[in-house]
PDB file of C-alpha atoms and ligand atoms in Angstrom:
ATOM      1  CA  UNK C   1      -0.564  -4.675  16.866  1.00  0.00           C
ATOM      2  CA  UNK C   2      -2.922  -4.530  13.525  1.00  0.00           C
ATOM      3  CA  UNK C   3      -2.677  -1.268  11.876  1.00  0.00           C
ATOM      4  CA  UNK C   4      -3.662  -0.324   8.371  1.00  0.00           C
ATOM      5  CA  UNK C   5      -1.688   2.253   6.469  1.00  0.00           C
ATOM      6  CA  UNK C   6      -4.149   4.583   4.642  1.00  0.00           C
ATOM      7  CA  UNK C   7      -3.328   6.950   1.882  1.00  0.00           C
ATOM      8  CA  UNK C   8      -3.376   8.117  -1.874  1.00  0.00           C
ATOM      9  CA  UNK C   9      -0.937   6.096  -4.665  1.00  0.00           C
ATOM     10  CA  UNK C  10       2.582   7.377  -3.903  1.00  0.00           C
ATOM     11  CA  UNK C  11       1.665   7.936  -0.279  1.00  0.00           C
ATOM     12  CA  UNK C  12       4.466   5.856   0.848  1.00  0.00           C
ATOM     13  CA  UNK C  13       2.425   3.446   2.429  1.00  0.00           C
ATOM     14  CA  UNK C  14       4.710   0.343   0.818  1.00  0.00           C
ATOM     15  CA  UNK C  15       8.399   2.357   1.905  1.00  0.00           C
ATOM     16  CA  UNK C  16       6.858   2.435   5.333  1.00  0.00           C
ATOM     17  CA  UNK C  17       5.174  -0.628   5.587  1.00  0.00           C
ATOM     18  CA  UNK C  18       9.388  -2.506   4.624  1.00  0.00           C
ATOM     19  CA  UNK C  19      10.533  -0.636   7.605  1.00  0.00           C
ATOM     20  CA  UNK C  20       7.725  -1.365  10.245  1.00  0.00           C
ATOM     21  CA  UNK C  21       8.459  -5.122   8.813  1.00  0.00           C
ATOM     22  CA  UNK C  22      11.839  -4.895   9.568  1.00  0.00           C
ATOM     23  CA  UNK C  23      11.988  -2.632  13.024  1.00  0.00           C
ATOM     24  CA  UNK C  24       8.816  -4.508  14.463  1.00  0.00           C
ATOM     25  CA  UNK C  25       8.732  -8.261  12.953  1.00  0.00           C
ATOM     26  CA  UNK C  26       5.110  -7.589  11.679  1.00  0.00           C
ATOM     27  CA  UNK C  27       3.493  -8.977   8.111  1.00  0.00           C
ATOM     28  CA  UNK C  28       2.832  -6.766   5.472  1.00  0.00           C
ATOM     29  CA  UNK C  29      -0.239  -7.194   3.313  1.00  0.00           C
ATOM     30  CA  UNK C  30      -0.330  -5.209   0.340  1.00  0.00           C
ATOM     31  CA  UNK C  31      -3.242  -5.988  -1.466  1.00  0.00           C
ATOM     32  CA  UNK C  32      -1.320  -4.066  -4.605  1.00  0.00           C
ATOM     33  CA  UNK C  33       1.833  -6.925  -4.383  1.00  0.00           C
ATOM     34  CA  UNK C  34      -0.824  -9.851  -4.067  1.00  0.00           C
ATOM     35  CA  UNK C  35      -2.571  -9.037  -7.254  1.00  0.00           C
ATOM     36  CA  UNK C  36       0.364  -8.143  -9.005  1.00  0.00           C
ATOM     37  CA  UNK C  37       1.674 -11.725  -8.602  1.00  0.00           C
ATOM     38  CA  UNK C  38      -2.017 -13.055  -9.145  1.00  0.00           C
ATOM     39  CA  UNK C  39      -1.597 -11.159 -12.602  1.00  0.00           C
ATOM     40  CA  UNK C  40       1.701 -13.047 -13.306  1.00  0.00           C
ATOM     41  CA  UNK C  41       0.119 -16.390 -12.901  1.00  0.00           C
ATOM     42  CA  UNK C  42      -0.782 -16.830 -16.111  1.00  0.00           C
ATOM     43  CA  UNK C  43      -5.103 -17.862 -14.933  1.00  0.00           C
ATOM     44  CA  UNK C  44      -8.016 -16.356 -16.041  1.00  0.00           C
ATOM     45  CA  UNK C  45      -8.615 -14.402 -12.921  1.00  0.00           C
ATOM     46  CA  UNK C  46      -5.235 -12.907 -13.509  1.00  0.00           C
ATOM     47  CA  UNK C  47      -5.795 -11.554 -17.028  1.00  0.00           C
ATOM     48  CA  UNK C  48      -8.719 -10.073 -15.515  1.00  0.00           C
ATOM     49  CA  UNK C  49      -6.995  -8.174 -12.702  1.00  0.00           C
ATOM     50  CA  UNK C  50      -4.358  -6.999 -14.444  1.00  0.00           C
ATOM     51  CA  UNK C  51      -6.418  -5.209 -17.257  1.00  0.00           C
ATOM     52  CA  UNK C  52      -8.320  -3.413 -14.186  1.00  0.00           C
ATOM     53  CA  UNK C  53      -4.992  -2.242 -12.567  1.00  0.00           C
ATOM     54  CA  UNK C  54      -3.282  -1.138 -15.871  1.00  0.00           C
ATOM     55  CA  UNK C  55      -6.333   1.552 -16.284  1.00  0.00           C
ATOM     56  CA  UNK C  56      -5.644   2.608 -12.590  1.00  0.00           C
ATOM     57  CA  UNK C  57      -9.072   1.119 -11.590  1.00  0.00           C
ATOM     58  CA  UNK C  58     -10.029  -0.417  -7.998  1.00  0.00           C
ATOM     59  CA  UNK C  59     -10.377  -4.733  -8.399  1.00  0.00           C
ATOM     60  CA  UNK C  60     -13.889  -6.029  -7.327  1.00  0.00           C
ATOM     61  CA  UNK C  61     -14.507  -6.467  -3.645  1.00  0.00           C
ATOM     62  CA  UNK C  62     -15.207  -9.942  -3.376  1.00  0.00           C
ATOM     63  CA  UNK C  63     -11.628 -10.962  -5.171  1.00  0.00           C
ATOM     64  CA  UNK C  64      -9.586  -8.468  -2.594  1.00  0.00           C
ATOM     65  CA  UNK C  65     -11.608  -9.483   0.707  1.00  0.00           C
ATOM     66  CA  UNK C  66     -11.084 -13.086  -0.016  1.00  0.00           C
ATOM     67  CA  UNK C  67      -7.287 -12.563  -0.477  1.00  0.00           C
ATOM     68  CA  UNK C  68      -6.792 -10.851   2.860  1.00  0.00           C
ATOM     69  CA  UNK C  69      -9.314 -13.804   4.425  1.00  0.00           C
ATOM     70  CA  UNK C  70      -6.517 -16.177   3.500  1.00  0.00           C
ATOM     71  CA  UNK C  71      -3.397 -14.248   4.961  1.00  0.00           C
ATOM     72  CA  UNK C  72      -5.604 -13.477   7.976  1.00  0.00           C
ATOM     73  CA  UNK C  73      -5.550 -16.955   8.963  1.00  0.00           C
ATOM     74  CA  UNK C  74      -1.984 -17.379   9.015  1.00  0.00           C
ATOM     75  CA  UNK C  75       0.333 -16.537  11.924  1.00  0.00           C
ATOM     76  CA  UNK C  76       0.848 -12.516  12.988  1.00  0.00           C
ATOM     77  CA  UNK C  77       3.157 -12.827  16.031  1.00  0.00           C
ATOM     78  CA  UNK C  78       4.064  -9.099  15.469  1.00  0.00           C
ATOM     79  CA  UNK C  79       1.047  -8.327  13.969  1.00  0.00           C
ATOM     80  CA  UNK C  80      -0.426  -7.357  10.498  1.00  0.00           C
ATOM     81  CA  UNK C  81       0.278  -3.966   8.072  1.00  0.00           C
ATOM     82  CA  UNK C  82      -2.725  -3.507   5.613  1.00  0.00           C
ATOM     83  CA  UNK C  83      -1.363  -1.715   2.921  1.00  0.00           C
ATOM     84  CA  UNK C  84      -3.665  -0.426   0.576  1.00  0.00           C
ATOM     85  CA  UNK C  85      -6.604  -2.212   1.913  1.00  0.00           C
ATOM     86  CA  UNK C  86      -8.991  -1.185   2.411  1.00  0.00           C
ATOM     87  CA  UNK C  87     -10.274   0.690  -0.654  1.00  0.00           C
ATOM     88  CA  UNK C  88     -13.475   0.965  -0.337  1.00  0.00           C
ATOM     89  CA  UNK C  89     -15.920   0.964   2.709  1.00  0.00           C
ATOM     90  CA  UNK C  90     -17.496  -2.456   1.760  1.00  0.00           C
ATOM     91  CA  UNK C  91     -13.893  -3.711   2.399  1.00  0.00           C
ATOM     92  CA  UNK C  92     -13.579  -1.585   5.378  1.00  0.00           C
ATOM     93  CA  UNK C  93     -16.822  -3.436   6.769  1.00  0.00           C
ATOM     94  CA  UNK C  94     -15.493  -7.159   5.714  1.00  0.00           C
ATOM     95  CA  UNK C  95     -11.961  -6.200   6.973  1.00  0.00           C
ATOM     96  CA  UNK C  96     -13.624  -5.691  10.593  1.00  0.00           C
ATOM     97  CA  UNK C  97     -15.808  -8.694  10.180  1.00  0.00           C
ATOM     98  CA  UNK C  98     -12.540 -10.666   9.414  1.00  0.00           C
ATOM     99  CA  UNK C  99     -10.976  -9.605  12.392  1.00  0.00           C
ATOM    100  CA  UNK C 100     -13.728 -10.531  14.657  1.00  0.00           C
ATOM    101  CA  UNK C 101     -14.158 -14.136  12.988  1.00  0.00           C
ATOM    102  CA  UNK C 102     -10.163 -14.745  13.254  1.00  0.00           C
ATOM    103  CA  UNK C 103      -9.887 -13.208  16.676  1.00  0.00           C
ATOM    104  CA  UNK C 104      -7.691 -10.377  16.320  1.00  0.00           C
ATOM    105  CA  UNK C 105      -8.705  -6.499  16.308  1.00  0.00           C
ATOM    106  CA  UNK C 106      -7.927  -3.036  14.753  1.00  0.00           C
ATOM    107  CA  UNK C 107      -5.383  -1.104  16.893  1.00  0.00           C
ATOM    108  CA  UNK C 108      -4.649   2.107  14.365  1.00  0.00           C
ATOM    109  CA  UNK C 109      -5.352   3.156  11.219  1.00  0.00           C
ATOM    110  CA  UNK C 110      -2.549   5.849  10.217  1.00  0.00           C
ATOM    111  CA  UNK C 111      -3.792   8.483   7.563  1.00  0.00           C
ATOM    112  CA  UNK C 112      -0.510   9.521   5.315  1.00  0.00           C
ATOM    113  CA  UNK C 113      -1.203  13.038   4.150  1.00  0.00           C
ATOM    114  CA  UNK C 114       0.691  14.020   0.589  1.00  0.00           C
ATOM    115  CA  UNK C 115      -0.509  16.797  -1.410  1.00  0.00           C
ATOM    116  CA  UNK C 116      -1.506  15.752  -5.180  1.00  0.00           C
ATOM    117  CA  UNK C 117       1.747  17.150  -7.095  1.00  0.00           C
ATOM    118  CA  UNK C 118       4.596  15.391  -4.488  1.00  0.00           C
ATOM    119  CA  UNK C 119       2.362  11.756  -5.519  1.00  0.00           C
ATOM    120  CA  UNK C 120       3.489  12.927  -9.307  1.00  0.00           C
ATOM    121  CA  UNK C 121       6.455  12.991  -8.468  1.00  0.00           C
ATOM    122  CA  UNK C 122       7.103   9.992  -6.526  1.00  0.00           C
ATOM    123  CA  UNK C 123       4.657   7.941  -8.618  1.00  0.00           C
ATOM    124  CA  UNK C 124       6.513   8.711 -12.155  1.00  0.00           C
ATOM    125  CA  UNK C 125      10.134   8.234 -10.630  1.00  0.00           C
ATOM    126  CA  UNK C 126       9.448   5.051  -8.837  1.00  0.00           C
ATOM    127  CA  UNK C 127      11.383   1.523  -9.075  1.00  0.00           C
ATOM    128  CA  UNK C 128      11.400  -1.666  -7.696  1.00  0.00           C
ATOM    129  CA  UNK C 129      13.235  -4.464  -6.836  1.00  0.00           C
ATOM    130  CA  UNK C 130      11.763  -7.077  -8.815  1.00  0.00           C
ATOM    131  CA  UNK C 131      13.556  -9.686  -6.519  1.00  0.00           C
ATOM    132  CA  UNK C 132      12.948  -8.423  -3.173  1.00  0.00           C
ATOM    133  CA  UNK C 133      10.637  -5.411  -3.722  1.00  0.00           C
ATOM    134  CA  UNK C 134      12.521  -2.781  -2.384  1.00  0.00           C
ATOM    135  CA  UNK C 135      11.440   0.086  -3.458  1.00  0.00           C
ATOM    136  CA  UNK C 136      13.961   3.367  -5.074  1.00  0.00           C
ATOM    137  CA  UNK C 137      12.841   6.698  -6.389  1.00  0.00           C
ATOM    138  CA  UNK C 138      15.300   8.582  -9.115  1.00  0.00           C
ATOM    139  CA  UNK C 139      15.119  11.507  -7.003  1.00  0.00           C
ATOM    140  CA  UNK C 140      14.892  10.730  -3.378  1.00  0.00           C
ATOM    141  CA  UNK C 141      15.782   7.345  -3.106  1.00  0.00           C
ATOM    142  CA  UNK C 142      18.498   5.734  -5.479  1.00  0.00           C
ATOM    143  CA  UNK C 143      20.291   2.363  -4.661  1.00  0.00           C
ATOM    144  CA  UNK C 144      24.402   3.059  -3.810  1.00  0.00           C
ATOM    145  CA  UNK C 145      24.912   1.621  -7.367  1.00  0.00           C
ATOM    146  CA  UNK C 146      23.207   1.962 -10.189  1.00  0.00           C
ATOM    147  CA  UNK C 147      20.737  -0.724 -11.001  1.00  0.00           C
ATOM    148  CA  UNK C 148      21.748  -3.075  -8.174  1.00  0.00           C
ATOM    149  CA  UNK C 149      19.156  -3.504  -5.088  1.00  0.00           C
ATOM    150  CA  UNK C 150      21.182  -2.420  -1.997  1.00  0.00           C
ATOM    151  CA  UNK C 151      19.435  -5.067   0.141  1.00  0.00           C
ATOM    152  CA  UNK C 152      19.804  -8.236  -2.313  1.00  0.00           C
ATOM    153  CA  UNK C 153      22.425  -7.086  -4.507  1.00  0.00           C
ATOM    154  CA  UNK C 154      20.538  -8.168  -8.044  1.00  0.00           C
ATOM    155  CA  UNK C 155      20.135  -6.478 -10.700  1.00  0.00           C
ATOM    156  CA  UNK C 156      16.683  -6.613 -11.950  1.00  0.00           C
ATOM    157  CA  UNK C 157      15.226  -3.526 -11.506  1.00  0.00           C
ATOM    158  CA  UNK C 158      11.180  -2.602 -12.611  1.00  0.00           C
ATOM    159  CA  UNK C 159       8.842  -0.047 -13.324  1.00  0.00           C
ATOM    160  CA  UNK C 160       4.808  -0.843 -12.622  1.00  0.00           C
ATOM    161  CA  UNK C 161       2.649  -0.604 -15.543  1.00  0.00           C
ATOM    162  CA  UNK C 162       0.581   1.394 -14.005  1.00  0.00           C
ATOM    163  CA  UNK C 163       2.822   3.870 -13.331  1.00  0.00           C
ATOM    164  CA  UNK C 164       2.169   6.482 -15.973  1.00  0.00           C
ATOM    165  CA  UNK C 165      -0.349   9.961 -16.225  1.00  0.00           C
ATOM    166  CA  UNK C 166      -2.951   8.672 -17.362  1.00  0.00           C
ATOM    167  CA  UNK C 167      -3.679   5.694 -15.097  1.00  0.00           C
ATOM    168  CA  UNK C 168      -2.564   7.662 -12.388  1.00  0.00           C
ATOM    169  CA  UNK C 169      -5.072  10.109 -12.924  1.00  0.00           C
ATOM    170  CA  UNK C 170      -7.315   7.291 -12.564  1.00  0.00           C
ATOM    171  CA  UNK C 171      -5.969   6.012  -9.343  1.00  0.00           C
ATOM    172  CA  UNK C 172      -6.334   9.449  -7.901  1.00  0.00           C
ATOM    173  CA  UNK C 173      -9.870   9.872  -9.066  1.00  0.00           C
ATOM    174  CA  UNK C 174     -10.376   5.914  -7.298  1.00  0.00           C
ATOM    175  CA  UNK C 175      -9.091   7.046  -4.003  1.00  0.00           C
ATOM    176  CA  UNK C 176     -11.154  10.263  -4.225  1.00  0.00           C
ATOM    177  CA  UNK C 177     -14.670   8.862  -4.660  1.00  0.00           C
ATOM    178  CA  UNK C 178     -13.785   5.353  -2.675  1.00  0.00           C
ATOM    179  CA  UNK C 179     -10.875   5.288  -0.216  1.00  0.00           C
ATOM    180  CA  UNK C 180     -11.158   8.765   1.475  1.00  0.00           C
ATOM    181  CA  UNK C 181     -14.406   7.864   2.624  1.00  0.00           C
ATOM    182  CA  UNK C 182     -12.584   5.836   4.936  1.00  0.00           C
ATOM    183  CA  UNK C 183     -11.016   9.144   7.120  1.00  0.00           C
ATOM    184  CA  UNK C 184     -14.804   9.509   8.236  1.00  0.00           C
ATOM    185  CA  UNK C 185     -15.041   5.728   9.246  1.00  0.00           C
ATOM    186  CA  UNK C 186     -12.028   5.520  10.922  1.00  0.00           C
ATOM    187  CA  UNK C 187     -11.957   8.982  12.483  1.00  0.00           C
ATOM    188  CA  UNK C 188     -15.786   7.860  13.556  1.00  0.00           C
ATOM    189  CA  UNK C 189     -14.465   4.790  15.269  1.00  0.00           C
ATOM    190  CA  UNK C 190     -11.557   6.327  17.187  1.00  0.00           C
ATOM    191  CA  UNK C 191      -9.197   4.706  15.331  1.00  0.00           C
ATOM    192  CA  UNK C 192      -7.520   7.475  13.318  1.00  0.00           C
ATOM    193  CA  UNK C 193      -4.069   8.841  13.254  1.00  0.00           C
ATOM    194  CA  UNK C 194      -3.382  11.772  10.490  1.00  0.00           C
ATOM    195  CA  UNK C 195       0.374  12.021   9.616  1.00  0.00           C
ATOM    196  CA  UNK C 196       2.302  14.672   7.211  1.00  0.00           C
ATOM    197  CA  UNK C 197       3.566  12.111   4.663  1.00  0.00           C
ATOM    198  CA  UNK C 198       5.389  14.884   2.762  1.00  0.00           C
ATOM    199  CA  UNK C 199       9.007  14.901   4.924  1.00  0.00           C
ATOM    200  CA  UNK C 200      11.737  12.780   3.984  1.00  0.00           C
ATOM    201  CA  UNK C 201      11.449   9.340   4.635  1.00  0.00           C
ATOM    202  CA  UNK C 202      13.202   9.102   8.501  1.00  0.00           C
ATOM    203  CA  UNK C 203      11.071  11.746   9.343  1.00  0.00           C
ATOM    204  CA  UNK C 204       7.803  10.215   8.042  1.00  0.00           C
ATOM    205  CA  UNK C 205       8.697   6.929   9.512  1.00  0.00           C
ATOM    206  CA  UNK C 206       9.585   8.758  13.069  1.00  0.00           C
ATOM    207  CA  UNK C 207       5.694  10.467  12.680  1.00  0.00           C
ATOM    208  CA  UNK C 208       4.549   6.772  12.261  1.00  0.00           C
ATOM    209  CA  UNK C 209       6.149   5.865  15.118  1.00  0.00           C
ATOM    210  CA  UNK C 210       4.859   8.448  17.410  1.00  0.00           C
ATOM    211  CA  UNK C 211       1.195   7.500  15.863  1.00  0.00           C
ATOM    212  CA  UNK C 212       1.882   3.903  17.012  1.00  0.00           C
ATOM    213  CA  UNK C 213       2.886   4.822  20.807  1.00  0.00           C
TER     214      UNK C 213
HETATM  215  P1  LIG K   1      -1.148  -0.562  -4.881  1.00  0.00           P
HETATM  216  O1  LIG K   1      -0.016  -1.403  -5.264  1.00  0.00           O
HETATM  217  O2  LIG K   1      -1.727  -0.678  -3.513  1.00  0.00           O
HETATM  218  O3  LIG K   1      -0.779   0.928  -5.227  1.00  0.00           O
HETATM  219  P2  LIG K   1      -1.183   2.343  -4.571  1.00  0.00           P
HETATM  220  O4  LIG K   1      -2.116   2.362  -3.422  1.00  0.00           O
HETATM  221  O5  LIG K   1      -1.591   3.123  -5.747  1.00  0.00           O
HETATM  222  O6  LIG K   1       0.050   2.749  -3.845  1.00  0.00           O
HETATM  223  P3  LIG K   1       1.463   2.733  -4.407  1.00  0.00           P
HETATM  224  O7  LIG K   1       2.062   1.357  -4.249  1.00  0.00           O
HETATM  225  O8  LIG K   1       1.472   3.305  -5.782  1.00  0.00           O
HETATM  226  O9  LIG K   1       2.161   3.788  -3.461  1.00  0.00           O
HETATM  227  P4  LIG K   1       2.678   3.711  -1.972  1.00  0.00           P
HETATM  228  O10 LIG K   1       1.809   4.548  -1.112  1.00  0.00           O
HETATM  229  O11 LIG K   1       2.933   2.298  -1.526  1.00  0.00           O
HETATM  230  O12 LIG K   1       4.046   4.482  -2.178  1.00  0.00           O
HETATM  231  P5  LIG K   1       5.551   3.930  -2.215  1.00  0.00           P
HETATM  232  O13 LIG K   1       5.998   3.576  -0.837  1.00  0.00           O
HETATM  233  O14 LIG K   1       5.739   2.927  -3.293  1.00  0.00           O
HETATM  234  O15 LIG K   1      -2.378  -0.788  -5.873  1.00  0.00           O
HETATM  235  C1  LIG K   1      -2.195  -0.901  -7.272  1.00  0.00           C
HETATM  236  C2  LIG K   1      -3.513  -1.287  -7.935  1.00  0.00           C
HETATM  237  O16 LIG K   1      -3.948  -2.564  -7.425  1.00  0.00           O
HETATM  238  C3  LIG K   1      -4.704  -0.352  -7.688  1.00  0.00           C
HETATM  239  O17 LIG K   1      -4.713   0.742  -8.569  1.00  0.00           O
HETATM  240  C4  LIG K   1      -5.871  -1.308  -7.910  1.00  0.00           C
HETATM  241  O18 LIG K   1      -6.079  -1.558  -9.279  1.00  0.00           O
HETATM  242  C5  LIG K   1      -5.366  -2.597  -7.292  1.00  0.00           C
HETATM  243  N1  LIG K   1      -5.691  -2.720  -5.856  1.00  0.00           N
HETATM  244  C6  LIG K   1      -4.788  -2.786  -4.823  1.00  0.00           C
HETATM  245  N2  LIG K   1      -5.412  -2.910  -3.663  1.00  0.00           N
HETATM  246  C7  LIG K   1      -6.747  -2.905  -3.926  1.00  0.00           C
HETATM  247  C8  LIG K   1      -7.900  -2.976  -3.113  1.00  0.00           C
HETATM  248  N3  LIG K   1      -7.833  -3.065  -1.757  1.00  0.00           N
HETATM  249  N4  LIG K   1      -9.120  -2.920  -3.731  1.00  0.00           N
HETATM  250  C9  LIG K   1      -9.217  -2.838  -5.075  1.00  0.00           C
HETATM  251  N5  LIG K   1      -8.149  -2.758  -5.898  1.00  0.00           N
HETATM  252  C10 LIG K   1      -6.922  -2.792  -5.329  1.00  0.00           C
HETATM  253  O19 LIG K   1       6.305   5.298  -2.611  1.00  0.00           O
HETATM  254  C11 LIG K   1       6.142   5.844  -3.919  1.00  0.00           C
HETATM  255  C12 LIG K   1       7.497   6.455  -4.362  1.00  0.00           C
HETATM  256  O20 LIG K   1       7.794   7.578  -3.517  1.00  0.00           O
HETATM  257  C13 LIG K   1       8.698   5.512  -4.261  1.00  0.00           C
HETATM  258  O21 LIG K   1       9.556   5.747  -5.345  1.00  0.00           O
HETATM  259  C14 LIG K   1       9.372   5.898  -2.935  1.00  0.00           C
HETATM  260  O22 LIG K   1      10.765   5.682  -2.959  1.00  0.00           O
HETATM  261  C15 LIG K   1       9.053   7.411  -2.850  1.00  0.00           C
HETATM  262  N6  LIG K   1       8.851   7.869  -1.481  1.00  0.00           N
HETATM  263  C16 LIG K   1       8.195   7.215  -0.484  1.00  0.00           C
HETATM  264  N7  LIG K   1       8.173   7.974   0.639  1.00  0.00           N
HETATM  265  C17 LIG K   1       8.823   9.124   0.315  1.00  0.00           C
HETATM  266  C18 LIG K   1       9.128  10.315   1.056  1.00  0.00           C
HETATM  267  N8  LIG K   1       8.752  10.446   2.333  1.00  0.00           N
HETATM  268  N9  LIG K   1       9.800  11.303   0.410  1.00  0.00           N
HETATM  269  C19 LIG K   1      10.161  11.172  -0.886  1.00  0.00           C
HETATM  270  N10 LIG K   1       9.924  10.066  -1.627  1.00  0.00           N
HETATM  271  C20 LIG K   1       9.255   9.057  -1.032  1.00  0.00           C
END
């Protein structure tokens, strides 16, 4: 099963995406995570991404498309999670060319509905595992003991860059004009499940669930 998890920064679409990894054996592709480590390596095209993601803005097209073209031809026994791609309905249209060319088609595209204040919230207490990735919240989700990562037990705990007001804003703004375009094109297609993203975490995951069935 392909699905794509669609919804605003601090939708939850990267806490949801772990689990359906774990429960279901599927591959997560964040398009966030891969240009976060293409910032880190230290090339041209990285210094380039990472100013564009500090100021909350969306990365070109062509550089995102051509990162999922590569994990798309890898092996998806359990099948793919796009997570946070697409963005934008040019990527919507490549994403759906992709899957043609490798084979493999769109099964659901689950809509995560939070209102604008509860992303505040999660977005400015978020923290991550900056070994595994597991993601904590000071609020809602805090590992058993302090500072260590509950599912690889290091201590190396991180807050994004982008995590602040002002780039948020941004982000918002970004899924606003570009990404919610994409309800219409999926709801269009037939492919469109709308969740309530706002309940506690079991509960979101167990509306994800039903979505899937
Ligand atoms: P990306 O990394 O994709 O960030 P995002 O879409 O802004 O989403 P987030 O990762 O912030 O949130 P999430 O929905 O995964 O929430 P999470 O589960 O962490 O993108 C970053 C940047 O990369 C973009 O701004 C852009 O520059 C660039 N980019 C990425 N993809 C691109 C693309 N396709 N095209 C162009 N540019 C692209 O949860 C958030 C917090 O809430 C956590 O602390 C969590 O513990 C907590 N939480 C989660 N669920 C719940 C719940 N149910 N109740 C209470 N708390 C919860």
């Amino acid at each position: 099963m392909n699905i794509i998890l669609l919804g605003p920064p601090g939708a939850g679409k990267g806490t949801q995406a772990r689990r359906l990894v774990e429960e279901r054996n599927m591959i997560q592709l964040s398009t966030g995570d891969m240009l976060r480590e293409a910032k880190d390596s230290g090339t041209e095209m990285g210094e380039r991404v990472a100013k564009v993601m500090a100021a909350g803005q969306l990365v070109t097209d062509e550089i995102v498309i051509g990162l999922i073209e590569e994990k798309l031809q890898g092996d998806n026994a359990g099948g793919f999670i796009f997570d946070g791609f697409p963005r934008t309905l040019p990527q919507a249209d490549a994403l759906g060319a992709l899957l043609t060319k490798y084979g493999k088609s769109l099964d659901v595209v689950v809509e995560m509905q939070v209102d604008d204040e509860a992303l505040v919230n999660r977005i400015t207490g978020r923290f991550t595992c900056g070994n595994c990735g597991e993601v904590y919240h000071d609020d809602t989700k805090r590992p058993a003991k302090d500072d260590v990562c509950d599912v690889c037990g290091e201590s190396d705990m991180k807050r994004r860059a982008d995590d602040n007001a002002d780039a948020l804003r941004t982000r918002l703004m970004e899924y606003y004009k570009k990404t919610s375009p994409l309800i219409g094109y999926y709801y269009a297609k037939g492919d469109l499940r709308s969740i309530n993203g706002l309940g506690e975490i079991e509960d979101v995951a167990g509306e994800i669930k039903a979505a899937l069935s």
